[in-house]
Amino acid sequence: MKYLTKKYCDEIFTEISILDQQSKISEFQVIMHGTQQQNSFNKQLISMQFAIEELLTNPIFQNSQAVFVHCFLSDATNQQDEVSKVLSEKFSCTVSYVKQPPLDGSKLALWIQFQTDSIKGDDGMVYYEHNGYRQYFTSADCGKETTINDSSYSQTKELLENYEEKLQERGCTIENDCIRTWFFVRDVDLNYKGVVEARKENFEFNGLNNKTHYIASTGIEGCTSNPNVKVLMNTHTIKGLDKGQIKFLYAKDYLNSTYEYGVTFERGVRIDFGDRRKVYISGTASIDNKGLIVHPGDIIKQVYHMWENVAALLEEADCTFDDLMQIIVYLRDIADYQSVKHLFDKKFPSVPQIIVLAPICRPGWLVEMECIAAKAVFNASYRDL
């Protein structure tokens, strides 16, 4: 893995990881942060706009295109419309906007995924295709028709049914082709239960249960500018995979199966291609193999135990922390930021990462992380990405 840092416009600190396969698809994970926290939102947005322009002209991104952008906002209600005007001009891919304040004090930050040499198309959904694999990245809520009386259960049900219908139209299913979901929940302590119930029902209907498999996922606090929207769902789908290419990760000596405490997602997923291995680790916290919170109330010890769990999942995928491409860290309490940042800076000095304010689905979990890893491998049984 290659790591770079750049500073654009003297204000936007940019972290880049690169999986560079010579004469093959190259992948990039980019996280962009503001450094002039005292500036107004408008000034920070202008700086980000110019920084994106500089980023896109960087020679390392030659022949590449953004395939997904996630925007972290400190105040979605007042910021989302203005940011979307800028990002829609710069990127033609799916862009997700979520209120999850960056805890470095900036008002917005970006996580961008790039890859080279894929053909972009649109069959009613934007996709990126290469060598027989078609990737879809989506971000959706229930839209402007949502009312304040719509529950998190009904919104999640609608989101999943709409997604299911779109997949079916493209010869895909949730069971076989969805590799990753994110559920961002307004007031997670109140509304997460509805998400869990609707997801479980949908999965059971589609043949997903504790005897088959679920989907790697993160369920976390986050909201959009629409106050009636209780749930936003992001997804990543890959059409063209064979079943043997996908392996779900459990690390059973460290973690229990999620269905044992009433939720339905996988701890992680490994996907093998002919030329590389991709690993998506779900939101992971300080939990043991009985589903109990480890080190209640102690943020430092929770971080260390969380790392043990993530390392075990990566090891099951035959990867290590050296293969990480990006990390997102979610904190429940803003007061824990400096302590957690110090730990992550020391442990992962080069990996693109961001720490945001986002309460986790169980109040006793003070910190959670998700990550993406990748490494070059040779699998003669599968096509290259």
CSV table of C-alpha atoms in Angstrom, one decimal:
chain,number,residue,atom,x,y,z
A,1,MET,CA,0.0,0.0,0.0
A,2,LYS,CA,1.2,3.5,-0.9
A,3,TYR,CA,0.3,6.5,1.2
A,4,LEU,CA,0.6,10.2,0.3
A,5,THR,CA,-0.3,13.4,2.0
A,6,LYS,CA,-0.9,16.7,0.2
A,7,LYS,CA,-1.9,20.2,1.2
A,8,TYR,CA,-4.1,22.0,-1.3
A,9,CYS,CA,-4.8,25.8,-1.2
A,10,ASP,CA,-2.7,25.9,2.0
A,11,GLU,CA,-5.8,24.9,3.9
A,12,ILE,CA,-7.1,21.4,2.9
A,13,PHE,CA,-5.0,18.5,4.3
A,14,THR,CA,-5.5,15.5,2.0
A,15,GLU,CA,-4.6,11.9,2.8
A,16,ILE,CA,-4.4,9.4,-0.1
A,17,SER,CA,-3.9,5.6,-0.2
A,18,ILE,CA,-3.1,3.9,-3.4
A,19,LEU,CA,-3.4,0.3,-4.5
A,20,ASP,CA,-1.4,0.6,-7.8
A,21,GLN,CA,-1.4,-2.5,-9.9
A,22,GLN,CA,0.8,-1.9,-13.0
A,23,SER,CA,-1.3,-2.1,-16.2
A,24,LYS,CA,-4.3,-3.0,-14.1
A,25,ILE,CA,-7.1,-1.1,-12.3
A,26,SER,CA,-5.6,1.3,-9.7
A,27,GLU,CA,-7.7,2.3,-6.6
A,28,PHE,CA,-7.5,5.4,-4.4
A,29,GLN,CA,-9.1,6.3,-1.1
A,30,VAL,CA,-8.9,10.0,-0.4
A,31,ILE,CA,-9.9,11.9,2.8
A,32,MET,CA,-9.9,15.7,2.7
A,33,HIS,CA,-10.0,17.9,5.8
A,34,GLY,CA,-10.0,21.6,6.4
A,35,THR,CA,-7.2,23.1,8.6
A,36,GLN,CA,-8.5,26.6,9.0
A,37,GLN,CA,-11.3,25.9,11.5
A,38,GLN,CA,-11.7,29.5,12.4
A,39,ASN,CA,-12.9,30.3,8.9
A,40,SER,CA,-16.6,30.6,8.1
A,41,PHE,CA,-18.4,27.8,6.4
A,42,ASN,CA,-18.4,29.8,3.1
A,43,LYS,CA,-14.6,30.2,3.2
A,44,GLN,CA,-14.1,26.6,4.1
A,45,LEU,CA,-16.3,25.5,1.2
A,46,ILE,CA,-14.5,27.8,-1.3
A,47,SER,CA,-11.2,26.3,-0.1
A,48,MET,CA,-12.5,22.8,-0.5
A,49,GLN,CA,-13.7,23.7,-4.0
A,50,PHE,CA,-10.3,24.9,-5.1
A,51,ALA,CA,-8.6,21.9,-3.4
A,52,ILE,CA,-10.8,19.5,-5.3
A,53,GLU,CA,-9.8,21.2,-8.6
A,54,GLU,CA,-6.1,20.8,-7.7
A,55,LEU,CA,-6.7,17.2,-6.6
A,56,LEU,CA,-8.3,16.3,-9.9
A,57,THR,CA,-5.3,17.7,-11.9
A,58,ASN,CA,-2.8,15.7,-9.8
A,59,PRO,CA,-1.0,13.4,-12.3
A,60,ILE,CA,-1.5,10.4,-10.0
A,61,PHE,CA,-5.2,10.5,-10.8
A,62,GLN,CA,-4.7,10.4,-14.6
A,63,ASN,CA,-7.3,8.2,-16.2
A,64,SER,CA,-9.1,7.8,-12.9
A,65,GLN,CA,-12.6,8.9,-11.9
A,66,ALA,CA,-14.5,9.3,-8.7
A,67,VAL,CA,-16.9,6.4,-8.1
A,68,PHE,CA,-18.4,7.6,-4.8
A,69,VAL,CA,-18.1,10.6,-2.5
A,70,HIS,CA,-19.3,10.9,1.1
A,71,CYS,CA,-19.5,14.4,2.6
A,72,PHE,CA,-19.4,14.8,6.4
A,73,LEU,CA,-21.1,18.0,7.5
A,74,SER,CA,-21.3,19.8,10.8
A,75,ASP,CA,-24.7,21.3,10.1
A,76,ALA,CA,-26.5,19.7,7.2
A,77,THR,CA,-29.6,21.9,7.5
A,78,ASN,CA,-27.6,25.0,6.6
A,79,GLN,CA,-24.8,23.5,4.6
A,80,GLN,CA,-26.1,20.7,2.4
A,81,ASP,CA,-27.6,22.7,-0.4
A,82,GLU,CA,-24.5,24.9,-0.8
A,83,VAL,CA,-22.1,21.9,-0.7
A,84,SER,CA,-24.2,20.0,-3.2
A,85,LYS,CA,-24.0,22.8,-5.7
A,86,VAL,CA,-20.2,22.6,-5.6
A,87,LEU,CA,-19.8,18.8,-5.5
A,88,SER,CA,-22.4,18.2,-8.3
A,89,GLU,CA,-20.2,20.4,-10.6
A,90,LYS,CA,-17.0,18.5,-9.6
A,91,PHE,CA,-18.3,14.9,-9.5
A,92,SER,CA,-20.7,13.0,-11.7
A,93,CYS,CA,-20.8,10.0,-9.3
A,94,THR,CA,-23.2,9.4,-6.4
A,95,VAL,CA,-22.6,11.8,-3.5
A,96,SER,CA,-23.8,11.2,0.0
A,97,TYR,CA,-24.4,14.0,2.5
A,98,VAL,CA,-24.6,13.2,6.2
A,99,LYS,CA,-24.5,15.4,9.3
A,100,GLN,CA,-21.6,13.8,11.2
A,101,PRO,CA,-19.4,16.7,12.4
A,102,PRO,CA,-15.7,16.2,11.8
A,103,LEU,CA,-14.1,16.4,15.2
A,104,ASP,CA,-11.1,18.3,14.0
A,105,GLY,CA,-13.3,21.4,14.2
A,106,SER,CA,-13.8,21.8,10.4
A,107,LYS,CA,-17.3,22.2,9.0
A,108,LEU,CA,-17.0,19.7,6.2
A,109,ALA,CA,-14.8,16.9,5.1
A,110,LEU,CA,-14.8,14.5,2.2
A,111,TRP,CA,-14.1,10.8,1.7
A,112,ILE,CA,-13.7,10.0,-2.1
A,113,GLN,CA,-13.1,6.7,-3.8
A,114,PHE,CA,-11.4,6.8,-7.2
A,115,GLN,CA,-10.5,4.0,-9.7
A,116,THR,CA,-8.9,3.9,-13.1
A,117,ASP,CA,-10.0,2.5,-16.4
A,118,SER,CA,-13.6,1.6,-15.6
A,119,ILE,CA,-16.3,2.4,-18.1
A,120,LYS,CA,-19.0,4.6,-16.7
A,121,GLY,CA,-22.6,3.9,-17.7
A,122,ASP,CA,-26.2,4.6,-16.7
A,123,ASP,CA,-28.9,2.0,-16.8
A,124,GLY,CA,-31.1,4.1,-14.6
A,125,MET,CA,-28.5,3.8,-11.9
A,126,VAL,CA,-24.9,5.0,-12.4
A,127,TYR,CA,-22.4,2.1,-12.7
A,128,TYR,CA,-18.7,1.5,-13.3
A,129,GLU,CA,-17.8,-1.5,-15.4
A,130,HIS,CA,-14.6,-3.4,-16.1
A,131,ASN,CA,-13.8,-7.0,-17.0
A,132,GLY,CA,-17.3,-8.2,-16.5
A,133,TYR,CA,-17.8,-6.6,-13.1
A,134,ARG,CA,-20.4,-3.8,-12.7
A,135,GLN,CA,-20.3,-1.7,-9.6
A,136,TYR,CA,-23.2,0.4,-8.3
A,137,PHE,CA,-22.8,2.9,-5.4
A,138,THR,CA,-26.1,4.4,-4.1
A,139,SER,CA,-27.3,6.8,-1.5
A,140,ALA,CA,-31.0,7.2,-0.8
A,141,ASP,CA,-33.6,8.4,1.7
A,142,CYS,CA,-37.3,8.4,1.3
A,143,GLY,CA,-37.3,11.8,-0.3
A,144,LYS,CA,-39.3,15.0,0.0
A,145,GLU,CA,-42.6,13.2,0.5
A,146,THR,CA,-41.4,11.9,3.8
A,147,THR,CA,-43.5,13.2,6.7
A,148,ILE,CA,-42.7,13.7,10.4
A,149,ASN,CA,-45.0,10.8,11.2
A,150,ASP,CA,-43.1,8.2,9.1
A,151,SER,CA,-41.2,5.9,11.5
A,152,SER,CA,-37.7,4.7,11.1
A,153,TYR,CA,-39.2,1.2,10.5
A,154,SER,CA,-41.4,2.4,7.6
A,155,GLN,CA,-38.6,4.4,6.1
A,156,THR,CA,-36.1,1.5,6.3
A,157,LYS,CA,-38.7,-0.9,4.8
A,158,GLU,CA,-39.3,1.5,1.9
A,159,LEU,CA,-35.6,2.0,1.3
A,160,LEU,CA,-34.9,-1.7,1.2
A,161,GLU,CA,-37.9,-2.5,-1.0
A,162,ASN,CA,-36.9,0.2,-3.5
A,163,TYR,CA,-33.3,-1.0,-3.5
A,164,GLU,CA,-34.5,-4.6,-4.0
A,165,GLU,CA,-36.7,-3.6,-6.9
A,166,LYS,CA,-33.8,-1.7,-8.6
A,167,LEU,CA,-31.5,-4.7,-8.2
A,168,GLN,CA,-34.0,-7.0,-9.7
A,169,GLU,CA,-34.4,-4.8,-12.7
A,170,ARG,CA,-30.7,-5.3,-13.3
A,171,GLY,CA,-30.5,-9.0,-12.7
A,172,CYS,CA,-29.2,-8.6,-9.2
A,173,THR,CA,-30.4,-9.5,-5.7
A,174,ILE,CA,-29.6,-8.3,-2.2
A,175,GLU,CA,-28.5,-11.8,-1.3
A,176,ASN,CA,-25.9,-12.3,-4.0
A,177,ASP,CA,-24.8,-8.9,-5.1
A,178,CYS,CA,-25.0,-6.4,-2.3
A,179,ILE,CA,-21.6,-6.4,-0.5
A,180,ARG,CA,-21.9,-3.4,1.9
A,181,THR,CA,-24.6,-1.1,3.4
A,182,TRP,CA,-24.5,1.9,5.7
A,183,PHE,CA,-27.6,3.1,7.7
A,184,PHE,CA,-27.4,6.6,9.0
A,185,VAL,CA,-30.1,7.1,11.6
A,186,ARG,CA,-31.4,10.4,13.0
A,187,ASP,CA,-31.3,10.1,16.8
A,188,VAL,CA,-29.9,6.5,16.8
A,189,ASP,CA,-30.9,5.9,20.5
A,190,LEU,CA,-34.5,6.4,19.6
A,191,ASN,CA,-34.8,5.2,16.0
A,192,TYR,CA,-32.3,2.3,15.5
A,193,LYS,CA,-34.8,-0.3,16.7
A,194,GLY,CA,-37.1,0.4,13.8
A,195,VAL,CA,-34.1,0.0,11.4
A,196,VAL,CA,-33.2,-3.3,12.9
A,197,GLU,CA,-36.8,-4.6,12.7
A,198,ALA,CA,-37.3,-3.6,9.1
A,199,ARG,CA,-33.9,-4.9,7.9
A,200,LYS,CA,-34.5,-8.2,9.6
A,201,GLU,CA,-37.9,-8.7,8.0
A,202,ASN,CA,-36.5,-7.8,4.5
A,203,PHE,CA,-33.5,-10.0,4.9
A,204,GLU,CA,-35.6,-13.0,6.0
A,205,PHE,CA,-37.9,-12.4,3.0
A,206,ASN,CA,-34.9,-12.5,0.7
A,207,GLY,CA,-33.4,-15.7,2.2
A,208,LEU,CA,-30.9,-14.0,4.5
A,209,ASN,CA,-30.8,-15.5,7.9
A,210,ASN,CA,-28.4,-17.0,10.5
A,211,LYS,CA,-28.0,-20.1,8.4
A,212,THR,CA,-27.1,-18.3,5.2
A,213,HIS,CA,-25.5,-14.9,5.6
A,214,TYR,CA,-26.3,-11.2,6.1
A,215,ILE,CA,-24.6,-8.1,4.6
A,216,ALA,CA,-21.6,-6.2,6.0
A,217,SER,CA,-22.9,-2.9,7.4
A,218,THR,CA,-22.6,0.1,9.6
A,219,GLY,CA,-25.6,1.5,11.5
A,220,ILE,CA,-24.7,4.8,13.1
A,221,GLU,CA,-26.1,8.3,14.0
A,222,GLY,CA,-26.3,10.6,11.0
A,223,CYS,CA,-28.9,12.7,9.3
A,224,THR,CA,-29.6,14.8,6.3
A,225,SER,CA,-31.0,18.4,5.9
A,226,ASN,CA,-34.6,17.1,5.7
A,227,PRO,CA,-35.8,16.9,9.4
A,228,ASN,CA,-38.4,14.3,8.5
A,229,VAL,CA,-35.8,11.8,7.2
A,230,LYS,CA,-35.0,9.4,9.9
A,231,VAL,CA,-32.9,7.0,7.8
A,232,LEU,CA,-30.4,7.4,5.0
A,233,MET,CA,-29.1,4.2,3.3
A,234,ASN,CA,-25.9,3.9,1.3
A,235,THR,CA,-25.0,0.7,-0.6
A,236,HIS,CA,-22.3,-0.8,-2.7
A,237,THR,CA,-23.2,-3.6,-5.1
A,238,ILE,CA,-21.0,-5.6,-7.5
A,239,LYS,CA,-22.7,-7.5,-10.3
A,240,GLY,CA,-20.7,-10.3,-11.8
A,241,LEU,CA,-19.2,-12.0,-8.7
A,242,ASP,CA,-19.2,-15.8,-8.3
A,243,LYS,CA,-20.2,-17.1,-4.9
A,244,GLY,CA,-16.7,-18.4,-4.3
A,245,GLN,CA,-15.3,-14.9,-4.5
A,246,ILE,CA,-17.1,-13.7,-1.4
A,247,LYS,CA,-16.2,-14.8,2.1
A,248,PHE,CA,-17.9,-13.4,5.2
A,249,LEU,CA,-15.7,-12.7,8.3
A,250,TYR,CA,-16.6,-13.7,11.8
A,251,ALA,CA,-13.6,-13.9,14.1
A,252,LYS,CA,-15.6,-16.0,16.5
A,253,ASP,CA,-12.9,-16.2,19.2
A,254,TYR,CA,-13.4,-12.4,19.5
A,255,LEU,CA,-16.9,-11.6,18.4
A,256,ASN,CA,-20.3,-13.2,18.5
A,257,SER,CA,-22.7,-13.5,15.7
A,258,THR,CA,-24.8,-10.4,15.5
A,259,TYR,CA,-28.1,-12.2,15.4
A,260,GLU,CA,-27.5,-13.4,18.9
A,261,TYR,CA,-28.3,-9.9,20.1
A,262,GLY,CA,-31.1,-9.2,17.6
A,263,VAL,CA,-29.4,-7.5,14.7
A,264,THR,CA,-28.6,-8.8,11.2
A,265,PHE,CA,-25.3,-7.8,9.6
A,266,GLU,CA,-22.0,-9.5,9.0
A,267,ARG,CA,-18.8,-8.4,10.8
A,268,GLY,CA,-17.0,-8.0,7.5
A,269,VAL,CA,-16.6,-9.4,4.0
A,270,ARG,CA,-13.6,-10.4,1.9
A,271,ILE,CA,-13.9,-10.3,-1.9
A,272,ASP,CA,-11.2,-12.0,-4.0
A,273,PHE,CA,-10.6,-11.0,-7.6
A,274,GLY,CA,-8.0,-12.3,-9.9
A,275,ASP,CA,-5.5,-9.6,-9.1
A,276,ARG,CA,-6.5,-8.3,-5.6
A,277,ARG,CA,-8.3,-8.9,-2.4
A,278,LYS,CA,-10.8,-6.3,-1.0
A,279,VAL,CA,-11.9,-6.3,2.6
A,280,TYR,CA,-14.8,-4.3,4.1
A,281,ILE,CA,-14.9,-4.3,7.9
A,282,SER,CA,-18.3,-3.3,9.3
A,283,GLY,CA,-18.7,-0.9,12.2
A,284,THR,CA,-16.8,-2.6,15.0
A,285,ALA,CA,-16.7,-1.7,18.7
A,286,SER,CA,-15.4,-3.0,22.0
A,287,ILE,CA,-17.5,-6.2,22.2
A,288,ASP,CA,-16.7,-9.7,23.2
A,289,ASN,CA,-17.7,-13.1,21.8
A,290,LYS,CA,-20.8,-13.2,24.0
A,291,GLY,CA,-22.1,-9.8,22.7
A,292,LEU,CA,-21.2,-7.9,25.8
A,293,ILE,CA,-19.6,-4.5,26.0
A,294,VAL,CA,-16.0,-4.6,27.0
A,295,HIS,CA,-14.5,-1.9,29.3
A,296,PRO,CA,-17.7,0.1,29.9
A,297,GLY,CA,-17.0,3.8,30.4
A,298,ASP,CA,-13.3,3.6,29.5
A,299,ILE,CA,-12.7,5.1,26.1
A,300,ILE,CA,-9.0,4.2,26.0
A,301,LYS,CA,-9.5,0.6,26.8
A,302,GLN,CA,-12.4,0.4,24.4
A,303,VAL,CA,-10.2,1.7,21.6
A,304,TYR,CA,-7.6,-1.0,22.3
A,305,HIS,CA,-10.2,-3.8,22.4
A,306,MET,CA,-11.8,-2.5,19.3
A,307,TRP,CA,-8.4,-2.7,17.5
A,308,GLU,CA,-8.1,-6.3,18.6
A,309,ASN,CA,-11.4,-7.2,17.1
A,310,VAL,CA,-10.6,-5.4,13.8
A,311,ALA,CA,-7.2,-7.1,13.7
A,312,ALA,CA,-8.9,-10.5,14.1
A,313,LEU,CA,-11.3,-9.8,11.3
A,314,LEU,CA,-8.5,-8.7,9.0
A,315,GLU,CA,-6.4,-11.8,10.0
A,316,GLU,CA,-9.3,-14.0,9.0
A,317,ALA,CA,-9.1,-12.3,5.6
A,318,ASP,CA,-5.4,-12.9,5.5
A,319,CYS,CA,-4.8,-9.1,5.8
A,320,THR,CA,-3.2,-6.9,8.5
A,321,PHE,CA,-3.3,-3.2,9.4
A,322,ASP,CA,-0.6,-2.7,6.8
A,323,ASP,CA,-3.3,-3.3,4.1
A,324,LEU,CA,-5.6,-0.6,5.3
A,325,MET,CA,-6.8,2.0,2.7
A,326,GLN,CA,-9.0,4.1,5.0
A,327,ILE,CA,-10.6,4.3,8.5
A,328,ILE,CA,-13.6,6.1,9.7
A,329,VAL,CA,-14.0,6.5,13.5
A,330,TYR,CA,-17.3,7.3,15.2
A,331,LEU,CA,-17.4,8.9,18.7
A,332,ARG,CA,-20.3,9.3,21.0
A,333,ASP,CA,-18.8,12.0,23.1
A,334,ILE,CA,-16.9,15.0,21.7
A,335,ALA,CA,-14.9,15.2,24.8
A,336,ASP,CA,-13.1,11.9,23.9
A,337,TYR,CA,-11.7,13.3,20.6
A,338,GLN,CA,-8.2,14.4,21.7
A,339,SER,CA,-7.5,11.1,23.5
A,340,VAL,CA,-8.8,9.0,20.6
A,341,LYS,CA,-7.0,11.1,17.9
A,342,HIS,CA,-3.7,10.7,19.8
A,343,LEU,CA,-4.1,6.9,19.8
A,344,PHE,CA,-5.1,6.7,16.1
A,345,ASP,CA,-2.3,9.1,15.0
A,346,LYS,CA,0.2,6.9,16.8
A,347,LYS,CA,-1.2,3.6,15.6
A,348,PHE,CA,-2.0,4.6,12.0
A,349,PRO,CA,0.2,7.6,11.1
A,350,SER,CA,-0.2,7.1,7.3
A,351,VAL,CA,-3.7,5.7,6.8
A,352,PRO,CA,-6.3,8.1,5.5
A,353,GLN,CA,-8.7,8.5,8.4
A,354,ILE,CA,-11.4,10.8,9.9
A,355,ILE,CA,-13.0,11.0,13.3
A,356,VAL,CA,-16.6,12.2,13.5
A,357,LEU,CA,-19.2,12.8,16.1
A,358,ALA,CA,-21.7,10.0,15.6
A,359,PRO,CA,-23.3,8.1,18.6
A,360,ILE,CA,-23.2,4.4,18.1
A,361,CYS,CA,-26.2,2.1,18.1
A,362,ARG,CA,-25.6,0.9,21.7
A,363,PRO,CA,-25.1,3.7,24.3
A,364,GLY,CA,-22.3,1.8,26.1
A,365,TRP,CA,-20.1,1.8,23.1
A,366,LEU,CA,-18.1,5.0,23.2
A,367,VAL,CA,-16.2,4.4,20.0
A,368,GLU,CA,-16.6,2.4,16.7
A,369,MET,CA,-14.5,2.1,13.6
A,370,GLU,CA,-15.0,0.8,10.1
A,371,CYS,CA,-12.3,0.4,7.4
A,372,ILE,CA,-11.4,-0.8,4.0
A,373,ALA,CA,-8.3,-3.0,3.2
A,374,ALA,CA,-6.9,-4.2,0.0
A,375,LYS,CA,-3.9,-6.1,-1.2
A,376,ALA,CA,-2.4,-7.5,-4.4
A,377,VAL,CA,-2.9,-11.3,-4.8
A,378,PHE,CA,-3.1,-13.8,-7.6
A,379,ASN,CA,-6.3,-15.9,-7.9
A,380,ALA,CA,-6.3,-17.9,-11.2
A,381,SER,CA,-9.9,-18.9,-10.5
A,382,TYR,CA,-11.3,-15.4,-10.9
A,383,ARG,CA,-11.1,-12.5,-13.3
A,384,ASP,CA,-9.1,-9.4,-12.4
A,385,LEU,CA,-11.1,-6.4,-11.1
